[in-house]
Amino acid sequence: MKELEERIIKDGKIINGDVLKVDSFLNHQMDPKLFKAMAKEWKRLYEGEGINKILTIEASGIGIACIAGLEFDCPVVFAKKSKTSNTPEHSYSSTVKSFTRGTVNDIFVSNKYLDPEDKVLILDDFMATGEAAKGLADIVHQSGAKLVGIGIAIEKAFQPGGDELRSMGIRVESLARIKEMSQEDGIIFC
Amino acid sequence: MKELEERIIKDGKIINGDVLKVDSFLNHQMDPKLFKAMAKEWKRLYEGEGINKILTIEASGIGIACIAGLEFDCPVVFAKKSKTSNTPEHSYSSTVKSFTRGTVNDIFVSNKYLDPEDKVLILDDFMATGEAAKGLADIVHQSGAKLVGIGIAIEKAFQPGGDELRSMGIRVESLARIKEMSQEDGIIFC
């Protein structure tokens, strides 16, 4: 998606070689107008799929997912993180490793908010190793709902997450796919 | 706000005497259409105040704030929680106690995303003791920005937060103010 790629070039910062900082518009300060354009693009890509629920994970997926919820005209559920490994009763849960932070979180979704009739779109801001998306997909499968696909704002295509999910037969639509990046050469998209 | 009050009556659950569970539409599953109606109401209430930035706190404030950002046509910043008491350099920070969870969090906002020209609206889903709002207001004051006011979805008016902030001269607009609630008598609004 041209508008997102241009924004990444303009406002993204590469630090420590492989960390892309986009906290001026995506995951600390957020640009709701850009999120609306992204939502319209996912709506176009998944047109006719009957999506009736959006699933994301706290915290930085929530803004994107809520604005997409307006476009898709459906409820949005966010998976909560629990560090206690005490996930509440009556919930679907999975485990997510964060390679950037070196943490492991249990994530959970109340079983009231996903059911076998649901056609679910998973949305998130970033994909690298794909651990968060795999955890969310696991939760969708537990619920018996249909996973229609995954929408990602920025995929680090040089990391394995996106292709692993695609090889599992899951449709992944990333609006900006980074092929390579470095402080010297900048960002090259796929 | 009638629509929100009716939704609380319809879908809210009172548990353990004084906990109001609204996770079917506000803070686990979220209703983006309702959020849009709430955003329009805050826009009406703060019309003419020149608000150019919305500040909230992760996680459950983010969805409401992002949809409000569309109505106000301005960027949205969310304060991040850090359990380490290691807030990053170049940030404004404050400390927030959670009475419901019994936790203490440092919260922080990068100093890049608030500056003295900003006219800030703080938004959050709940107010009880007002600790989160006070922490956010503290961060706005540190930045030199003008705090125009606070918008809350549900205020527990029988707890002191809202009135304490009002007595500090801060405008607080809560869309539903609960005067009292109990499993026997249900919810009574102010």
CSV table of C-alpha atoms in Angstrom, one decimal:
chain,number,residue,atom,x,y,z
A,1,MET,CA,0.0,0.0,0.0
A,2,LYS,CA,1.7,3.1,-1.3
A,3,GLU,CA,0.5,5.5,1.4
A,4,LEU,CA,1.9,3.3,4.2
A,5,GLU,CA,5.2,2.6,2.4
A,6,GLU,CA,5.7,6.3,1.8
A,7,ARG,CA,4.9,7.1,5.5
A,8,ILE,CA,7.4,4.4,6.6
A,9,ILE,CA,10.1,6.0,4.4
A,10,LYS,CA,9.3,9.5,5.6
A,11,ASP,CA,8.9,8.9,9.4
A,12,GLY,CA,10.3,5.4,10.2
A,13,LYS,CA,13.7,5.1,11.9
A,14,ILE,CA,16.0,2.1,11.7
A,15,ILE,CA,17.9,1.6,15.0
A,16,ASN,CA,20.3,-1.1,16.1
A,17,GLY,CA,20.4,-2.6,12.5
A,18,ASP,CA,17.1,-4.4,12.4
A,19,VAL,CA,14.6,-2.5,14.7
A,20,LEU,CA,12.2,-0.3,12.7
A,21,LYS,CA,10.8,2.5,14.9
A,22,VAL,CA,7.4,3.8,13.7
A,23,ASP,CA,6.2,5.2,16.9
A,24,SER,CA,5.4,8.6,15.5
A,25,PHE,CA,2.4,7.2,13.6
A,26,LEU,CA,1.7,3.5,14.4
A,27,ASN,CA,2.4,2.3,17.9
A,28,HIS,CA,2.8,5.1,20.4
A,29,GLN,CA,1.6,8.2,18.6
A,30,MET,CA,-1.1,7.0,16.1
A,31,ASP,CA,-2.5,8.5,12.9
A,32,PRO,CA,-6.2,7.6,12.8
A,33,LYS,CA,-6.6,8.9,9.2
A,34,LEU,CA,-3.8,6.5,8.0
A,35,PHE,CA,-5.5,3.7,10.0
A,36,LYS,CA,-8.8,4.4,8.1
A,37,ALA,CA,-7.0,4.2,4.8
A,38,MET,CA,-5.4,0.9,5.9
A,39,ALA,CA,-8.8,-0.4,7.0
A,40,LYS,CA,-10.3,0.4,3.6
A,41,GLU,CA,-7.5,-1.5,2.0
A,42,TRP,CA,-8.1,-4.6,4.1
A,43,LYS,CA,-11.9,-4.2,3.4
A,44,ARG,CA,-11.1,-4.2,-0.3
A,45,LEU,CA,-8.8,-7.2,-0.1
A,46,TYR,CA,-11.3,-9.3,2.0
A,47,GLU,CA,-14.4,-8.2,0.2
A,48,GLY,CA,-17.1,-10.9,0.0
A,49,GLU,CA,-15.5,-13.1,2.7
A,50,GLY,CA,-18.3,-12.4,5.2
A,51,ILE,CA,-16.0,-11.3,8.0
A,52,ASN,CA,-18.1,-10.6,11.1
A,53,LYS,CA,-15.4,-10.3,13.8
A,54,ILE,CA,-12.0,-8.8,14.1
A,55,LEU,CA,-9.4,-10.2,16.6
A,56,THR,CA,-6.3,-8.4,17.7
A,57,ILE,CA,-3.9,-8.3,20.7
A,58,GLU,CA,-3.2,-5.6,23.2
A,59,ALA,CA,-1.9,-3.0,23.0
A,60,SER,CA,-0.8,-1.6,19.7
A,61,GLY,CA,-3.2,-3.6,17.5
A,62,ILE,CA,-6.2,-2.2,19.2
A,63,GLY,CA,-6.3,1.2,17.4
A,64,ILE,CA,-6.0,-0.3,14.0
A,65,ALA,CA,-8.5,-3.0,14.7
A,66,CYS,CA,-11.1,-0.6,16.1
A,67,ILE,CA,-11.0,1.6,13.1
A,68,ALA,CA,-11.2,-1.4,10.9
A,69,GLY,CA,-14.2,-2.5,12.9
A,70,LEU,CA,-16.0,0.7,11.7
A,71,GLU,CA,-15.2,-0.2,8.0
A,72,PHE,CA,-16.2,-3.9,8.4
A,73,ASP,CA,-19.2,-2.9,10.6
A,74,CYS,CA,-18.4,-5.7,13.1
A,75,PRO,CA,-17.3,-6.1,16.8
A,76,VAL,CA,-13.6,-6.2,17.6
A,77,VAL,CA,-12.1,-8.4,20.3
A,78,PHE,CA,-8.6,-8.0,21.7
A,79,ALA,CA,-6.7,-10.8,23.3
A,80,LYS,CA,-5.4,-9.9,26.7
A,81,LYS,CA,-1.9,-10.7,28.0
A,82,SER,CA,-1.4,-12.3,31.3
A,83,LYS,CA,2.0,-12.7,32.9
A,84,THR,CA,0.7,-14.9,35.6
A,85,SER,CA,-0.1,-18.0,33.5
A,86,ASN,CA,-3.4,-17.7,35.4
A,87,THR,CA,-5.7,-17.3,32.4
A,88,PRO,CA,-9.3,-16.9,33.5
A,89,GLU,CA,-11.8,-19.7,33.4
A,90,HIS,CA,-14.0,-19.9,30.3
A,91,SER,CA,-11.4,-18.6,28.0
A,92,TYR,CA,-9.3,-19.7,25.0
A,93,SER,CA,-5.6,-19.2,25.6
A,94,SER,CA,-2.3,-19.6,23.9
A,95,THR,CA,1.3,-18.7,24.6
A,96,VAL,CA,3.3,-16.0,22.7
A,97,LYS,CA,7.0,-15.5,22.8
A,98,SER,CA,8.3,-12.0,22.1
A,99,PHE,CA,11.7,-12.2,20.5
A,100,THR,CA,12.3,-8.4,20.7
A,101,ARG,CA,11.4,-8.2,24.4
A,102,GLY,CA,12.6,-11.7,25.4
A,103,THR,CA,9.3,-12.3,27.2
A,104,VAL,CA,6.7,-15.0,27.2
A,105,ASN,CA,3.0,-14.1,27.7
A,106,ASP,CA,-0.1,-16.1,28.0
A,107,ILE,CA,-2.8,-14.5,25.9
A,108,PHE,CA,-6.5,-15.2,26.3
A,109,VAL,CA,-9.9,-14.4,24.9
A,110,SER,CA,-13.2,-15.0,26.7
A,111,ASN,CA,-15.1,-17.9,25.1
A,112,LYS,CA,-18.2,-15.6,25.1
A,113,TYR,CA,-16.7,-13.5,22.2
A,114,LEU,CA,-15.7,-16.1,19.7
A,115,ASP,CA,-17.9,-18.9,18.5
A,116,PRO,CA,-18.2,-21.4,15.6
A,117,GLU,CA,-20.4,-19.1,13.5
A,118,ASP,CA,-17.7,-16.4,13.4
A,119,LYS,CA,-15.7,-15.5,10.4
A,120,VAL,CA,-12.6,-13.9,11.8
A,121,LEU,CA,-10.0,-11.5,10.5
A,122,ILE,CA,-6.9,-11.2,12.7
A,123,LEU,CA,-5.2,-7.7,12.6
A,124,ASP,CA,-2.0,-6.5,14.0
A,125,ASP,CA,0.6,-3.7,13.5
A,126,PHE,CA,3.7,-5.8,13.0
A,127,MET,CA,4.8,-9.2,11.9
A,128,ALA,CA,8.3,-10.6,12.2
A,129,THR,CA,8.5,-14.1,13.6
A,130,GLY,CA,4.7,-14.2,13.6
A,131,GLU,CA,4.4,-15.5,17.2
A,132,ALA,CA,1.5,-13.2,18.1
A,133,ALA,CA,-0.4,-14.0,14.9
A,134,LYS,CA,0.1,-17.8,15.5
A,135,GLY,CA,-1.2,-17.4,19.1
A,136,LEU,CA,-4.3,-15.6,17.8
A,137,ALA,CA,-4.8,-18.2,15.0
A,138,ASP,CA,-4.6,-20.9,17.7
A,139,ILE,CA,-7.3,-19.2,19.7
A,140,VAL,CA,-9.5,-18.9,16.6
A,141,HIS,CA,-9.1,-22.6,15.9
A,142,GLN,CA,-9.9,-23.5,19.5
A,143,SER,CA,-13.2,-21.6,19.3
A,144,GLY,CA,-14.3,-23.4,16.1
A,145,ALA,CA,-14.6,-20.1,14.3
A,146,LYS,CA,-13.4,-19.8,10.7
A,147,LEU,CA,-10.1,-17.9,10.3
A,148,VAL,CA,-10.6,-15.9,7.1
A,149,GLY,CA,-7.2,-14.4,7.1
A,150,ILE,CA,-4.7,-12.1,8.7
A,151,GLY,CA,-4.1,-8.4,8.0
A,152,ILE,CA,-0.7,-6.9,9.0
A,153,ALA,CA,0.4,-3.3,8.7
A,154,ILE,CA,4.1,-3.9,8.4
A,155,GLU,CA,5.6,-7.3,7.7
A,156,LYS,CA,9.4,-7.8,8.0
A,157,ALA,CA,9.4,-10.2,5.1
A,158,PHE,CA,13.1,-11.1,5.8
A,159,GLN,CA,11.9,-12.8,9.0
A,160,PRO,CA,10.0,-16.1,8.7
A,161,GLY,CA,6.6,-15.4,10.3
A,162,GLY,CA,4.6,-14.4,7.2
A,163,ASP,CA,5.8,-17.2,5.0
A,164,GLU,CA,5.3,-19.8,7.8
A,165,LEU,CA,1.7,-18.7,8.2
A,166,ARG,CA,1.1,-18.7,4.4
A,167,SER,CA,2.6,-22.2,4.2
A,168,MET,CA,0.0,-23.3,6.7
A,169,GLY,CA,-2.6,-22.3,4.2
A,170,ILE,CA,-3.5,-19.0,6.0
A,171,ARG,CA,-4.1,-15.9,3.9
A,172,VAL,CA,-1.9,-13.1,5.1
A,173,GLU,CA,-2.3,-9.6,3.7
A,174,SER,CA,0.5,-7.2,4.7
A,175,LEU,CA,0.1,-3.6,3.6
A,176,ALA,CA,3.9,-3.0,3.6
A,177,ARG,CA,6.4,-5.8,3.2
A,178,ILE,CA,10.0,-5.0,4.0
A,179,LYS,CA,12.4,-7.0,2.0
A,180,GLU,CA,15.5,-5.6,3.6
A,181,MET,CA,16.6,-2.6,5.6
A,182,SER,CA,19.8,-1.1,7.0
A,183,GLN,CA,20.9,2.3,8.3
A,184,GLU,CA,23.1,2.6,5.1
A,185,ASP,CA,20.7,1.6,2.4
A,186,GLY,CA,17.4,2.5,4.0
A,187,ILE,CA,14.2,0.4,3.5
A,188,ILE,CA,13.5,-1.7,0.5
A,189,PHE,CA,10.0,-3.1,0.0
A,190,CYS,CA,9.1,-6.4,-1.7
B,1,MET,CA,-25.4,9.9,27.1
B,2,LYS,CA,-28.6,7.9,26.7
B,3,GLU,CA,-27.2,5.3,24.2
B,4,LEU,CA,-24.3,4.4,26.5
B,5,GLU,CA,-26.5,4.3,29.6
B,6,GLU,CA,-29.0,2.0,27.9
B,7,ARG,CA,-26.1,-0.3,26.7
B,8,ILE,CA,-24.7,-0.5,30.3
B,9,ILE,CA,-28.2,-1.5,31.6
B,10,LYS,CA,-28.6,-4.0,28.8
B,11,ASP,CA,-25.2,-5.7,28.7
B,12,GLY,CA,-23.3,-4.7,31.9
B,13,LYS,CA,-23.0,-7.2,34.8
B,14,ILE,CA,-22.4,-6.3,38.4
B,15,ILE,CA,-20.1,-8.8,40.1
B,16,ASN,CA,-18.8,-8.9,43.7
B,17,GLY,CA,-20.9,-5.9,44.7
B,18,ASP,CA,-19.0,-3.0,43.1
B,19,VAL,CA,-17.3,-4.3,39.9
B,20,LEU,CA,-19.1,-3.4,36.7
B,21,LYS,CA,-18.3,-5.8,33.9
B,22,VAL,CA,-18.8,-4.3,30.5
B,23,ASP,CA,-16.4,-6.5,28.5
B,24,SER,CA,-19.0,-7.4,25.9
B,25,PHE,CA,-18.8,-3.9,24.3
B,26,LEU,CA,-16.2,-1.7,26.0
B,27,ASN,CA,-12.9,-3.4,27.2
B,28,HIS,CA,-12.5,-6.9,25.8
B,29,GLN,CA,-15.0,-7.1,23.0
B,30,MET,CA,-15.5,-3.6,21.6
B,31,ASP,CA,-18.4,-2.0,19.7
B,32,PRO,CA,-16.8,0.5,17.2
B,33,LYS,CA,-20.2,2.0,16.3
B,34,LEU,CA,-20.9,2.9,19.9
B,35,PHE,CA,-17.4,4.3,20.2
B,36,LYS,CA,-18.1,6.5,17.2
B,37,ALA,CA,-21.3,7.8,18.9
B,38,MET,CA,-19.3,8.5,22.0
B,39,ALA,CA,-16.6,10.3,20.0
B,40,LYS,CA,-19.3,12.5,18.4
B,41,GLU,CA,-20.6,13.4,21.9
B,42,TRP,CA,-17.2,14.4,23.2
B,43,LYS,CA,-16.7,16.4,20.0
B,44,ARG,CA,-19.9,18.3,20.7
B,45,LEU,CA,-19.0,18.9,24.3
B,46,TYR,CA,-15.5,20.2,23.5
B,47,GLU,CA,-16.4,22.1,20.3
B,48,GLY,CA,-14.4,25.2,19.8
B,49,GLU,CA,-11.6,24.3,22.2
B,50,GLY,CA,-9.0,23.7,19.5
B,51,ILE,CA,-8.1,20.2,20.7
B,52,ASN,CA,-5.2,19.0,18.5
B,53,LYS,CA,-4.1,15.9,20.4
B,54,ILE,CA,-5.8,13.0,22.3
B,55,LEU,CA,-4.0,11.2,25.1
B,56,THR,CA,-5.0,7.9,26.5
B,57,ILE,CA,-3.4,4.9,28.3
B,58,GLU,CA,-3.0,1.3,27.2
B,59,ALA,CA,-4.8,-0.9,26.7
B,60,SER,CA,-8.6,-0.4,26.9
B,61,GLY,CA,-8.5,3.4,26.2
B,62,ILE,CA,-6.8,3.0,22.8
B,63,GLY,CA,-9.9,1.9,20.8
B,64,ILE,CA,-12.1,4.7,22.1
B,65,ALA,CA,-9.3,7.3,21.6
B,66,CYS,CA,-8.5,6.2,18.0
B,67,ILE,CA,-12.0,6.5,16.9
B,68,ALA,CA,-12.3,9.9,18.7
B,69,GLY,CA,-9.1,10.9,16.8
B,70,LEU,CA,-11.1,10.4,13.5
B,71,GLU,CA,-13.8,12.7,14.8
B,72,PHE,CA,-11.4,15.4,16.1
B,73,ASP,CA,-9.1,14.9,13.1
B,74,CYS,CA,-5.9,14.8,15.3
B,75,PRO,CA,-3.2,12.3,16.3
B,76,VAL,CA,-3.7,10.1,19.3
B,77,VAL,CA,-0.9,9.1,21.8
B,78,PHE,CA,-1.2,6.3,24.3
B,79,ALA,CA,0.9,6.3,27.5
B,80,LYS,CA,2.7,3.0,27.9
B,81,LYS,CA,3.0,1.1,31.1
B,82,SER,CA,6.3,-0.1,32.4
B,83,LYS,CA,6.5,-2.5,35.3
B,84,THR,CA,10.3,-2.1,35.5
B,85,SER,CA,10.4,1.5,36.8
B,86,ASN,CA,12.8,1.9,33.9
B,87,THR,CA,11.0,4.5,31.9
B,88,PRO,CA,12.9,5.3,28.7
B,89,GLU,CA,15.0,8.5,28.4
B,90,HIS,CA,13.4,11.5,26.8
B,91,SER,CA,10.0,10.8,28.1
B,92,TYR,CA,7.5,12.2,30.6
B,93,SER,CA,6.5,9.7,33.2
B,94,SER,CA,4.2,9.3,36.2
B,95,THR,CA,3.1,6.6,38.6
B,96,VAL,CA,-0.3,5.1,38.6
B,97,LYS,CA,-1.8,2.8,41.3
B,98,SER,CA,-4.6,0.4,40.2
B,99,PHE,CA,-6.9,-0.2,43.2
B,100,THR,CA,-8.8,-3.0,41.4
B,101,ARG,CA,-5.6,-4.9,40.5
B,102,GLY,CA,-3.5,-3.9,43.4
B,103,THR,CA,-0.6,-3.0,41.1
B,104,VAL,CA,1.6,0.1,40.6
B,105,ASN,CA,2.8,1.0,37.1
B,106,ASP,CA,5.0,3.7,35.8
B,107,ILE,CA,3.5,5.2,32.7
B,108,PHE,CA,5.4,7.2,30.1
B,109,VAL,CA,5.0,9.2,26.9
B,110,SER,CA,7.9,10.1,24.6
B,111,ASN,CA,8.6,13.9,24.8
B,112,LYS,CA,8.5,13.9,21.0
B,113,TYR,CA,4.7,13.5,21.1
B,114,LEU,CA,3.6,16.3,23.5
B,115,ASP,CA,4.7,19.8,23.3
B,116,PRO,CA,3.7,23.2,24.7
B,117,GLU,CA,1.6,24.1,21.6
B,118,ASP,CA,-0.7,21.1,22.1
B,119,LYS,CA,-4.2,21.4,23.4
B,120,VAL,CA,-4.9,17.9,24.8
B,121,LEU,CA,-8.0,15.9,25.5
B,122,ILE,CA,-7.5,12.9,27.8
B,123,LEU,CA,-9.8,10.0,27.1
B,124,ASP,CA,-10.3,6.7,29.0
B,125,ASP,CA,-12.9,4.0,29.4
B,126,PHE,CA,-13.4,4.1,33.2
B,127,MET,CA,-12.9,6.4,36.1
B,128,ALA,CA,-13.2,5.3,39.7
B,129,THR,CA,-10.4,6.7,41.9
B,130,GLY,CA,-9.1,8.6,39.0
B,131,GLU,CA,-5.5,7.4,39.3
B,132,ALA,CA,-4.9,6.9,35.6
B,133,ALA,CA,-6.4,10.3,34.7
B,134,LYS,CA,-4.3,12.0,37.3
B,135,GLY,CA,-1.2,10.3,36.0
B,136,LEU,CA,-2.0,11.4,32.4
B,137,ALA,CA,-2.8,15.0,33.6
B,138,ASP,CA,0.6,15.0,35.3
B,139,ILE,CA,2.3,14.0,32.1
B,140,VAL,CA,0.4,16.8,30.2
B,141,HIS,CA,1.5,19.4,32.7
B,142,GLN,CA,5.1,18.2,32.5
B,143,SER,CA,5.1,18.7,28.8
B,144,GLY,CA,3.8,22.3,29.0
B,145,ALA,CA,0.8,21.5,26.8
B,146,LYS,CA,-2.6,22.7,27.7
B,147,LEU,CA,-5.0,20.2,29.3
B,148,VAL,CA,-8.4,21.1,27.8
B,149,GLY,CA,-10.3,18.4,29.6
B,150,ILE,CA,-10.9,14.7,30.3
B,151,GLY,CA,-13.5,12.5,28.6
B,152,ILE,CA,-14.5,9.3,30.4
B,153,ALA,CA,-17.0,6.7,29.1
B,154,ILE,CA,-18.1,5.4,32.5
B,155,GLU,CA,-17.5,7.3,35.7
B,156,LYS,CA,-18.3,5.6,39.0
B,157,ALA,CA,-19.5,8.8,40.6
B,158,PHE,CA,-19.7,7.1,44.0
B,159,GLN,CA,-15.9,6.9,44.0
B,160,PRO,CA,-13.8,10.1,44.5
B,161,GLY,CA,-11.8,10.4,41.2
B,162,GLY,CA,-14.1,12.6,39.1
B,163,ASP,CA,-14.9,15.1,41.8
B,164,GLU,CA,-11.2,15.3,42.9
B,165,LEU,CA,-10.2,16.2,39.3
B,166,ARG,CA,-13.1,18.7,39.0
B,167,SER,CA,-12.1,20.4,42.3
B,168,MET,CA,-8.6,20.8,40.8
B,169,GLY,CA,-10.2,22.9,38.1
B,170,ILE,CA,-10.1,20.2,35.4
B,171,ARG,CA,-13.1,19.8,33.1
B,172,VAL,CA,-14.3,16.2,33.2
B,173,GLU,CA,-17.0,15.0,30.8
B,174,SER,CA,-18.2,11.5,31.6
B,175,LEU,CA,-20.8,10.0,29.2
B,176,ALA,CA,-22.4,7.8,31.9
B,177,ARG,CA,-22.1,8.6,35.6
B,178,ILE,CA,-23.1,5.8,37.9
B,179,LYS,CA,-24.5,7.1,41.2
B,180,GLU,CA,-25.0,3.7,42.8
B,181,MET,CA,-25.2,0.1,41.8
B,182,SER,CA,-25.9,-3.2,43.4
B,183,GLN,CA,-26.9,-6.7,42.4
B,184,GLU,CA,-30.3,-6.1,44.1
B,185,ASP,CA,-31.2,-2.7,42.7
B,186,GLY,CA,-29.2,-2.6,39.5
B,187,ILE,CA,-27.5,0.6,38.2
B,188,ILE,CA,-28.7,4.1,39.0
B,189,PHE,CA,-27.2,6.9,37.0
B,190,CYS,CA,-26.7,10.5,38.3
